[in-house]
Coordinates of N, CA, C and O in Angstrom, one line a residue:
X625 N 30.9 10.3 -12.7 CA 30.1 9.8 -14.1 C 28.4 9.4 -13.7 O 27.0 9.6 -14.0
X626 N 29.3 8.1 -13.3 CA 28.1 6.7 -12.6 C 26.9 6.6 -11.8 O 25.4 6.9 -12.4
X627 N 27.7 7.6 -11.0 CA 26.3 8.5 -10.0 C 25.6 9.4 -10.2 O 24.7 9.1 -9.9
X628 N 25.9 9.7 -10.8 CA 25.0 10.8 -11.4 C 23.7 10.4 -12.5 O 22.7 11.0 -11.9
X629 N 24.3 9.4 -13.2 CA 23.2 8.7 -13.6 C 22.2 7.5 -12.7 O 21.1 7.5 -13.0
X630 N 23.0 7.1 -11.5 CA 22.2 6.3 -11.0 C 21.4 7.6 -10.0 O 20.4 6.7 -9.9
X631 N 21.7 8.7 -9.4 CA 21.2 9.5 -9.4 C 19.3 9.6 -9.6 O 18.3 9.5 -9.4
X632 N 19.4 9.5 -11.1 CA 18.4 9.8 -11.9 C 18.0 8.3 -12.0 O 16.1 8.2 -12.1
X633 N 18.2 7.2 -11.7 CA 17.8 6.3 -12.0 C 16.7 5.8 -10.6 O 15.4 5.6 -10.9
X634 N 17.3 6.1 -9.8 CA 16.6 6.9 -8.4 C 15.3 7.3 -8.1 O 14.2 7.9 -7.9
X635 N 15.5 8.2 -9.3 CA 14.6 9.7 -9.7 C 13.1 8.8 -10.3 O 11.8 9.2 -9.9
X636 N 13.0 8.0 -11.1 CA 12.2 7.3 -11.7 C 11.6 6.0 -11.3 O 10.4 6.7 -11.0
X637 N 12.6 5.7 -10.1 CA 11.3 4.7 -9.0 C 11.2 5.6 -7.9 O 9.3 5.3 -7.3
X638 N 11.6 6.5 -7.4 CA 11.4 7.7 -6.5 C 9.3 8.1 -7.0 O 8.7 8.5 -6.1
X639 N 9.8 8.9 -8.5 CA 8.4 9.0 -8.6 C 7.1 8.2 -8.9 O 5.8 8.3 -8.9
X640 N 7.7 6.9 -8.8 CA 6.1 6.2 -9.2 C 5.7 6.4 -7.3 O 4.9 6.1 -7.4
X641 N 7.1 6.0 -6.6 CA 6.3 5.6 -4.8 C 5.6 7.4 -4.6 O 4.6 7.4 -4.0
X642 N 6.1 8.1 -5.2 CA 5.7 9.7 -4.7 C 4.4 9.9 -5.5 O 3.2 10.2 -4.6
X643 N 4.4 9.5 -6.6 CA 2.9 9.9 -7.2 C 1.8 8.6 -6.9 O 0.5 8.6 -6.3
X644 N 2.7 7.7 -6.2 CA 1.5 6.8 -5.2 C 0.5 7.7 -4.4 O -0.3 7.2 -3.3
X645 N 1.2 7.7 -3.0 CA 1.6 8.5 -1.9 C 0.6 9.8 -3.2 O -0.8 9.7 -1.5
X646 N 1.0 10.5 -3.6 CA 0.3 11.9 -3.6 C -0.9 11.9 -4.0 O -2.4 12.7 -4.0
X647 N -0.7 11.1 -5.1 CA -2.7 10.7 -6.3 C -3.3 10.0 -5.6 O -3.9 9.6 -6.1
X648 N -3.3 9.9 -4.2 CA -4.7 9.0 -3.6 C -5.7 9.0 -3.8 O -5.7 10.2 -3.5
X649 N -7.0 8.6 -4.8 CA -8.1 8.8 -4.7 C -8.0 10.1 -5.9 O -9.7 10.1 -6.4
X650 N -7.0 9.9 -6.5 CA -6.7 10.5 -8.4 C -7.5 9.5 -8.5 O -6.1 8.5 -9.6
X651 N -7.8 9.7 -9.8 CA -8.1 8.6 -10.9 C -7.7 8.5 -12.5 O -7.5 9.7 -12.8
X652 N -7.2 7.5 -13.1 CA -6.9 7.8 -14.5 C -8.0 8.3 -15.8 O -9.4 8.7 -15.3
X653 N -7.5 9.7 -16.4 CA -6.4 9.8 -17.3 C -6.0 10.8 -16.4 O -4.4 11.2 -16.4
X654 N -6.7 11.4 -15.0 CA -5.9 12.5 -14.3 C -4.7 12.0 -13.9 O -3.0 12.8 -13.4
X655 N -4.4 11.5 -12.9 CA -3.3 10.8 -12.0 C -2.6 10.3 -13.1 O -1.2 10.3 -12.4
X656 N -2.6 10.0 -14.2 CA -1.0 9.8 -15.6 C -0.6 11.0 -15.9 O 0.6 10.9 -15.6
X657 N -1.6 11.7 -16.4 CA -0.3 13.3 -16.2 C 0.2 14.2 -15.4 O 0.7 14.4 -15.4
X658 N -0.7 14.0 -14.0 CA 0.1 14.2 -12.8 C 1.8 13.8 -12.6 O 2.3 14.1 -11.7
X659 N 1.3 12.3 -12.6 CA 2.4 11.7 -11.9 C 3.2 12.1 -13.0 O 4.9 12.2 -12.7
X660 N 3.7 11.9 -14.3 CA 4.0 12.5 -15.2 C 4.7 14.2 -15.4 O 6.2 14.8 -15.0
X661 N 3.6 14.7 -14.2 CA 3.8 16.2 -13.7 C 5.5 16.1 -12.7 O 6.3 16.9 -12.9
X662 N 4.6 15.3 -11.9 CA 5.7 15.9 -10.7 C 7.0 14.5 -11.6 O 8.6 15.2 -10.5
X663 N 7.1 14.1 -12.4 CA 8.6 12.9 -12.8 C 8.9 14.1 -13.6 O 10.2 14.5 -13.1
X664 N 8.8 15.7 -14.2 CA 9.2 16.2 -14.7 C 9.9 17.5 -13.9 O 11.1 17.6 -13.2
X665 N 9.0 17.9 -12.7 CA 9.7 18.5 -11.1 C 11.1 17.4 -10.5 O 11.4 18.4 -10.1
X666 N 11.0 16.3 -10.4 CA 12.2 15.4 -10.2 C 13.4 15.8 -11.0 O 14.7 15.6 -10.7
X667 N 12.4 15.0 -12.2 CA 14.2 15.6 -13.4 C 14.5 16.6 -13.8 O 15.4 16.9 -13.2
X668 N 13.8 17.6 -13.5 CA 14.2 19.1 -13.6 C 15.3 19.5 -12.1 O 16.6 20.1 -12.3
X669 N 15.2 18.5 -10.8 CA 15.4 18.8 -9.8 C 17.0 18.4 -9.3 O 17.9 18.3 -9.9
X670 N 16.7 16.9 -10.4 CA 17.6 16.7 -10.6 C 18.9 16.6 -11.9 O 20.5 16.6 -11.5
X671 N 18.5 17.4 -12.6 CA 19.6 17.8 -13.7 C 20.1 19.8 -13.4 O 21.5 19.9 -13.0
X672 N 19.0 20.2 -12.1 CA 19.7 21.3 -11.2 C 21.1 20.9 -10.5 O 22.3 21.3 -10.2
X673 N 20.6 19.7 -9.9 CA 21.3 18.6 -9.0 C 23.1 18.4 -9.5 O 24.1 18.8 -8.6
X674 N 23.0 17.7 -10.5 CA 23.8 17.1 -11.3 C 24.8 18.5 -11.6 O 25.9 18.1 -12.5
X675 N 25.0 19.6 -12.5 CA 25.0 20.8 -13.0 C 25.0 20.2 -14.5 O 26.5 20.8 -14.9
X676 N 25.1 19.2 -15.0 CA 25.1 18.6 -16.7 C 24.6 19.7 -17.1 O 22.9 19.7 -17.4
X677 N 24.2 20.1 -18.5 CA 24.1 20.6 -19.5 C 24.0 20.1 -20.5 O 23.6 20.9 -21.7
X678 N 24.8 18.9 -21.2 CA 24.9 18.6 -22.1 C 23.9 18.1 -22.6 O 23.4 17.1 -22.0
X679 N 23.5 18.0 -23.9 CA 22.3 17.5 -24.6 C 22.6 15.5 -24.2 O 21.9 14.9 -24.2
X680 N 23.7 15.1 -24.5 CA 23.8 13.6 -24.3 C 24.1 13.6 -23.3 O 23.2 12.3 -23.0
X681 N 24.0 13.6 -22.2 CA 24.1 13.8 -20.4 C 22.2 13.5 -19.8 O 21.4 13.0 -19.6
X682 N 21.7 14.6 -20.7 CA 20.0 15.5 -20.9 C 18.9 13.7 -20.9 O 18.9 13.4 -20.8
X683 N 19.7 13.6 -22.8 CA 19.1 12.3 -22.8 C 19.3 11.1 -22.9 O 18.4 10.2 -22.0
X684 N 20.1 10.8 -22.4 CA 20.8 9.8 -21.6 C 19.9 9.6 -19.9 O 19.7 8.6 -19.5
X685 N 20.0 11.0 -18.7 CA 19.9 10.6 -17.9 C 18.5 10.6 -17.7 O 17.3 9.8 -17.7
X686 N 17.3 11.0 -19.4 CA 15.6 11.1 -19.1 C 16.0 9.6 -19.9 O 14.5 8.9 -19.1
X687 N 16.6 8.5 -20.3 CA 16.5 7.4 -20.5 C 16.3 6.6 -19.3 O 15.5 6.1 -18.7
X688 N 17.0 6.4 -18.8 CA 18.0 5.7 -17.0 C 16.8 6.1 -16.5 O 16.1 5.1 -15.4
X689 N 15.8 7.7 -16.5 CA 14.8 7.8 -15.3 C 13.6 7.7 -16.0 O 12.1 7.0 -14.6
X690 N 13.5 7.3 -17.0 CA 11.8 6.9 -17.7 C 11.4 5.5 -17.8 O 10.9 4.8 -17.1
X691 N 13.0 4.5 -17.6 CA 13.1 3.7 -18.2 C 12.0 2.5 -17.0 O 11.9 1.7 -17.0
X692 N 12.7 3.0 -15.4 CA 12.4 2.3 -14.5 C 10.7 3.0 -14.1 O 9.9 1.9 -13.3
X693 N 10.7 4.1 -14.1 CA 9.0 4.5 -13.9 C 8.2 3.4 -14.4 O 7.4 4.0 -14.7
X694 N 8.1 3.6 -16.2 CA 8.1 3.3 -16.8 C 7.3 1.4 -16.7 O 6.3 0.7 -17.0
X695 N 8.7 0.5 -16.5 CA 8.4 -0.8 -15.8 C 7.9 -0.8 -14.6 O 7.6 -1.9 -14.4
X696 N 8.3 0.2 -13.4 CA 7.6 -0.3 -12.1 C 5.6 -0.4 -12.8 O 5.0 -0.7 -12.1
X697 N 6.0 0.5 -13.3 CA 4.2 1.3 -13.8 C 3.8 -0.2 -14.5 O 2.3 -0.1 -13.7
X698 N 4.2 0.1 -14.9 CA 3.7 -1.2 -16.1 C 3.3 -2.6 -15.4 O 2.5 -3.8 -15.8
X699 N 4.4 -3.7 -14.5 CA 4.8 -4.2 -13.7 C 3.0 -3.9 -12.6 O 2.3 -5.4 -12.5
X700 N 2.9 -2.9 -12.1 CA 2.0 -2.4 -11.5 C 1.2 -2.6 -11.9 O -0.2 -3.8 -11.5
X701 N 0.5 -2.0 -12.4 CA -0.8 -2.6 -13.2 C -1.3 -4.0 -14.2 O -2.3 -4.4 -13.5
X702 N -0.4 -4.2 -14.6 CA 0.0 -6.0 -14.5 C -0.6 -7.1 -13.6 O -1.7 -8.1 -13.4
X703 N -0.1 -6.2 -12.5 CA -0.3 -6.9 -11.1 C -2.2 -6.9 -10.7 O -2.9 -7.5 -10.2
X704 N -2.4 -5.8 -11.3 CA -2.9 -5.0 -10.2 C -4.9 -6.3 -11.1 O -5.4 -6.6 -11.1
X705 N -4.2 -6.0 -12.5 CA -4.7 -6.8 -13.7 C -5.1 -8.4 -13.1 O -6.5 -8.8 -13.0
X706 N -4.0 -8.9 -12.7 CA -4.0 -10.5 -12.4 C -4.7 -10.6 -11.3 O -6.1 -11.4 -10.9
X707 N -5.0 -10.0 -10.0 CA -6.0 -9.5 -9.1 C -7.2 -9.5 -9.6 O -8.2 -10.2 -8.2
X708 N -7.8 -8.4 -10.3 CA -8.7 -8.3 -11.2 C -9.9 -9.5 -11.4 O -10.3 -10.3 -11.2
X709 N -8.3 -10.7 -12.0 CA -8.8 -11.4 -13.0 C -9.7 -12.8 -11.3 O -10.8 -13.5 -11.9
X710 N -8.8 -12.8 -10.6 CA -9.1 -13.6 -9.5 C -9.3 -13.2 -8.1 O -10.1 -13.6 -7.2
X711 N -9.5 -11.9 -8.8 CA -11.0 -11.6 -7.4 C -13.2 -11.7 -7.6 O -13.3 -10.9 -8.3
X712 N -13.4 -12.9 -7.8 CA -14.7 -13.2 -7.9 C -15.3 -13.7 -6.5 O -15.2 -14.5 -6.2
X713 N -16.8 -13.3 -6.7 CA -17.7 -13.8 -5.8 C -19.1 -14.3 -6.3 O -19.3 -13.2 -6.6
X714 N -19.5 -14.8 -4.9 CA -20.8 -15.2 -5.5 C -21.6 -14.2 -4.0 O -21.1 -15.1 -2.9
X715 N -22.8 -14.6 -4.1 CA -24.0 -14.0 -3.3 C -25.2 -14.2 -3.4 O -25.7 -14.5 -4.7
X716 N -25.8 -14.5 -2.0 CA -27.3 -14.9 -2.7 C -28.5 -14.5 -1.7 O -27.8 -14.3 -1.0
X717 N -29.0 -13.3 -2.1 CA -29.9 -12.3 -1.5 C -30.9 -13.3 -1.1 O -31.9 -13.4 -2.3
X718 N -31.9 -13.8 0.1 CA -33.3 -14.2 0.1 C -34.3 -12.9 -0.2 O -33.9 -11.8 0.6
X719 N -35.3 -14.0 -1.2 CA -36.1 -13.0 -1.4 C -37.6 -13.1 0.1 O -37.5 -14.1 0.1
X720 N -38.4 -12.3 -0.1 CA -39.1 -12.2 0.7 C -40.8 -12.4 -0.1 O -41.9 -12.3 -0.2
X721 N -40.1 -12.5 -1.3 CA -41.6 -12.9 -2.3 C -41.4 -14.1 -3.9 O -40.4 -14.0 -3.3
X722 N -42.0 -14.4 -4.7 CA -41.7 -15.8 -4.7 C -41.7 -14.5 -6.2 O -42.5 -14.1 -7.1
X723 N -40.2 -14.8 -6.8 CA -40.3 -13.6 -8.3 C -41.4 -14.8 -9.5 O -41.5 -16.0 -9.2
X724 N -41.7 -14.0 -10.7 CA -42.0 -14.3 -11.5 C -41.8 -15.2 -12.4 O -42.2 -16.6 -12.8
X725 N -40.1 -15.1 -12.3 CA -39.5 -16.4 -13.0 C -38.2 -16.7 -12.5 O -37.7 -16.1 -11.8
X726 N -38.6 -18.2 -12.0 CA -37.2 -19.0 -11.5 C -36.9 -20.5 -11.5 O -37.7 -20.9 -12.5
X727 N -35.7 -21.0 -11.1 CA -35.2 -22.6 -11.2 C -35.6 -22.6 -10.3 O -35.0 -22.2 -8.9
X728 N -35.9 -24.0 -9.9 CA -35.3 -24.9 -8.8 C -34.1 -25.7 -9.0 O -34.0 -26.1 -9.7
X729 N -33.5 -26.0 -7.8 CA -31.8 -26.0 -7.2 C -32.5 -27.0 -6.2 O -32.8 -26.7 -5.1
X730 N -31.6 -28.7 -6.4 CA -32.1 -29.8 -5.3 C -30.9 -29.0 -4.6 O -29.5 -28.7 -5.4
X731 N -30.7 -29.7 -3.6 CA -29.7 -30.3 -2.8 C -28.6 -31.3 -3.8 O -27.1 -30.1 -3.4
X732 N -28.6 -32.1 -4.1 CA -27.7 -32.6 -5.0 C -26.6 -31.6 -5.4 O -25.9 -31.4 -5.9
X733 N -27.5 -30.8 -6.9 CA -27.0 -29.8 -7.7 C -26.4 -29.0 -6.4 O -25.1 -28.1 -6.8
X734 N -26.7 -28.3 -5.5 CA -25.7 -27.2 -5.0 C -24.4 -28.2 -4.4 O -23.8 -27.4 -4.0
X735 N -24.3 -29.5 -4.3 CA -23.4 -30.0 -3.5 C -21.9 -29.9 -4.6 O -21.3 -30.1 -4.5
X736 N -22.6 -30.0 -6.0 CA -22.1 -29.6 -7.0 C -20.9 -28.7 -7.5 O -20.2 -28.4 -7.9
X737 N -21.8 -27.1 -6.7 CA -21.4 -26.2 -6.5 C -21.3 -25.3 -5.2 O -22.0 -25.1 -4.4
X738 N -19.9 -26.4 -4.5 CA -20.3 -25.5 -3.2 C -20.2 -23.7 -2.8 O -20.6 -23.2 -1.4
X739 N -19.2 -23.0 -3.3 CA -19.6 -21.5 -2.9 C -20.5 -21.6 -3.5 O -21.6 -20.2 -2.3
X740 N -21.9 -22.2 -4.6 CA -23.1 -21.5 -4.4 C -24.3 -21.9 -3.2 O -24.9 -21.1 -2.3
X741 N -24.0 -23.5 -2.2 CA -23.5 -23.5 -1.7 C -24.1 -23.4 -0.3 O -24.4 -22.2 0.7
X742 N -22.7 -21.8 0.3 CA -22.1 -21.6 1.5 C -22.7 -20.3 1.0 O -23.3 -19.5 1.9
X743 N -23.5 -19.3 -0.1 CA -24.2 -18.7 -0.1 C -25.8 -18.1 -0.1 O -26.3 -17.2 1.1
X744 N -26.0 -19.3 -0.2 CA -27.5 -20.3 0.3 C -27.8 -20.5 1.7 O -28.4 -19.8 2.4
X745 N -26.3 -21.0 2.2 CA -26.8 -21.0 3.7 C -26.3 -19.7 4.6 O -26.7 -19.7 5.8
X746 N -25.9 -18.9 3.9 CA -26.3 -17.4 4.6 C -26.0 -16.1 3.4 O -25.1 -15.7 3.4
X747 N -27.0 -16.3 3.6 CA -27.7 -14.9 2.5 C -27.5 -13.5 3.0 O -27.4 -13.2 4.1
X748 N -27.0 -12.9 1.6 CA -26.5 -11.5 2.2 C -24.9 -11.5 2.4 O -24.5 -10.7 2.8
X749 N -24.2 -13.1 2.1 CA -22.7 -12.7 2.6 C -21.6 -13.1 1.2 O -22.7 -14.0 0.3
X750 N -20.4 -12.2 1.0 CA -20.5 -12.4 -0.3 C -19.4 -14.0 0.3 O -18.8 -13.6 1.0
X751 N -19.0 -14.1 -1.2 CA -18.3 -15.6 -0.9 C -17.0 -15.4 -1.6 O -17.6 -15.6 -2.6
X752 N -16.2 -15.7 -1.5 CA -15.2 -15.6 -2.5 C -15.3 -17.4 -3.6 O -14.8 -18.0 -2.6
X753 N -15.2 -16.8 -4.8 CA -14.6 -18.3 -5.4 C -13.8 -17.9 -6.3 O -13.4 -16.9 -7.1
X754 N -13.2 -19.0 -7.1 CA -12.0 -18.8 -7.6 C -12.6 -19.2 -9.0 O -14.1 -19.1 -9.3
X755 N -12.5 -18.8 -10.1 CA -12.6 -17.9 -11.2 C -13.4 -19.2 -11.7 O -14.3 -19.0 -12.6
X756 N -12.6 -20.4 -12.1 CA -13.3 -21.4 -12.4 C -14.7 -22.2 -12.2 O -15.7 -22.0 -12.5
X757 N -14.8 -22.3 -10.8 CA -16.4 -22.5 -10.1 C -17.0 -21.2 -10.8 O -18.2 -21.4 -10.3
X758 N -16.7 -19.9 -10.2 CA -17.7 -19.2 -10.6 C -18.1 -18.9 -11.7 O -19.5 -18.6 -11.8
X759 N -17.0 -19.4 -12.6 CA -17.4 -19.2 -14.7 C -18.6 -20.1 -14.6 O -20.1 -19.9 -15.2
X760 N -18.0 -21.9 -13.9 CA -18.9 -22.9 -13.4 C -20.8 -22.5 -12.8 O -21.3 -23.3 -13.4
X761 N -20.8 -21.5 -11.9 CA -21.6 -21.4 -11.3 C -22.6 -20.8 -12.3 O -23.9 -21.1 -12.8
X762 N -21.7 -20.1 -13.1 CA -22.8 -19.5 -14.2 C -23.4 -19.8 -14.9 O -24.7 -19.3 -15.2
X763 N -22.4 -21.0 -15.4 CA -23.2 -21.4 -16.9 C -24.6 -22.4 -16.2 O -25.5 -22.6 -17.3
X764 N -24.2 -22.4 -15.2 CA -25.3 -23.7 -14.8 C -26.5 -23.0 -14.0 O -27.4 -23.6 -15.4
X765 N -26.2 -22.1 -13.8 CA -27.9 -21.0 -13.8 C -28.3 -20.2 -14.8 O -29.6 -20.7 -15.1
X766 N -26.8 -20.8 -16.2 CA -28.3 -19.7 -16.9 C -28.1 -20.9 -17.8 O -29.2 -21.1 -18.8
X767 N -28.0 -22.6 -18.0 CA -28.5 -23.2 -18.3 C -30.3 -24.0 -18.0 O -30.9 -23.5 -18.2
X768 N -29.5 -23.3 -16.4 CA -31.1 -24.3 -15.3 C -31.9 -22.7 -16.7 O -33.2 -22.8 -16.1
X769 N -31.9 -21.1 -17.0 CA -32.6 -20.2 -17.1 C -33.1 -19.0 -16.5 O -33.7 -18.1 -16.7
X770 N -32.2 -19.1 -15.0 CA -32.8 -17.3 -14.2 C -31.8 -17.6 -13.0 O -31.3 -18.6 -12.7
X771 N -31.2 -16.2 -12.7 CA -30.5 -16.6 -11.9 C -31.5 -15.9 -10.2 O -31.0 -16.2 -9.0
X772 N -32.7 -15.9 -10.3 CA -33.3 -16.7 -9.3 C -34.2 -18.0 -8.7 O -34.3 -19.2 -10.4
X773 N -33.2 -18.6 -8.2 CA -33.4 -20.2 -7.5 C -34.3 -20.1 -6.6 O -34.7 -19.1 -5.3
X774 N -35.1 -21.2 -6.5 CA -36.0 -21.7 -5.4 C -34.9 -23.3 -5.2 O -34.8 -24.4 -5.7
X775 N -34.9 -23.3 -3.5 CA -33.8 -24.0 -2.9 C -35.0 -24.6 -1.4 O -35.1 -23.9 -0.8
X776 N -35.4 -25.6 -1.3 CA -36.6 -26.2 -1.1 C -37.9 -25.8 -0.8 O -38.5 -24.8 -1.9
X777 N -37.9 -24.2 0.0 CA -39.4 -24.1 0.1 C -38.4 -22.2 -0.2 O -40.0 -21.8 -0.1
X778 N -37.5 -21.8 0.0 CA -36.9 -20.3 -0.2 C -36.8 -20.4 -1.4 O -36.5 -21.2 -2.2
X779 N -36.6 -18.6 -1.7 CA -36.1 -17.7 -2.8 C -35.2 -16.5 -2.7 O -34.9 -16.3 -2.0
X780 N -34.2 -17.5 -3.6 CA -32.9 -16.8 -3.7 C -32.6 -16.0 -4.6 O -33.2 -16.2 -5.8
X781 N -32.4 -14.6 -5.2 CA -32.1 -13.6 -5.9 C -30.0 -14.4 -6.2 O -28.9 -13.8 -4.9
X782 N -29.8 -14.7 -7.3 CA -27.7 -15.4 -6.7 C -26.8 -14.1 -7.5 O -27.9 -13.4 -9.0
X783 N -26.6 -13.2 -7.2 CA -25.7 -12.5 -7.6 C -23.6 -12.6 -7.9 O -23.6 -13.4 -7.0
X784 N -23.3 -12.7 -9.0 CA -22.5 -12.4 -9.0 C -21.1 -11.2 -8.8 O -21.7 -10.5 -10.2
X785 N -20.3 -11.0 -8.8 CA -19.7 -10.2 -8.5 C -17.9 -9.8 -9.1 O -17.2 -11.1 -8.8
X786 N -17.0 -9.4 -9.6 CA -16.0 -9.2 -9.4 C -15.2 -7.5 -9.3 O -16.1 -6.9 -9.2
X787 N -14.1 -8.3 -9.0 CA -13.8 -6.3 -8.8 C -13.5 -5.2 -10.0 O -13.6 -5.7 -11.1

């Protein structure tokens, strides 16, 4: 009897991985509906294989298979949110014109913001920044009053990107 519940436990786990493979490129909420459709098909197949028809067994099997599916899904989305939190970058685009509004940033100020300095030194390239430095750089430019800056004789537009 326990081996039949083990079958349903693995159905819950397999549903997550099969859904991830089969539903690549399909975005929520459609992907969530389709994942539960895949789960329903696998669950019904498990019932046919197990040849159990009692309502108590079906409810227990449903719980045994749904709990791992929900736990893995929640963990996956939590990991995605954590990755999103730490996925920050800064880019500086060199301007060929003098913007209407800009602020002057000195070399000493750039030394306090290493990622901004790297972005200025390599225009058009995105540089990863830890969330704290990313926020501090945004605050610095907001205090200055603009995201268009002048460093020495060149002008740049600074962009802040998050995934």
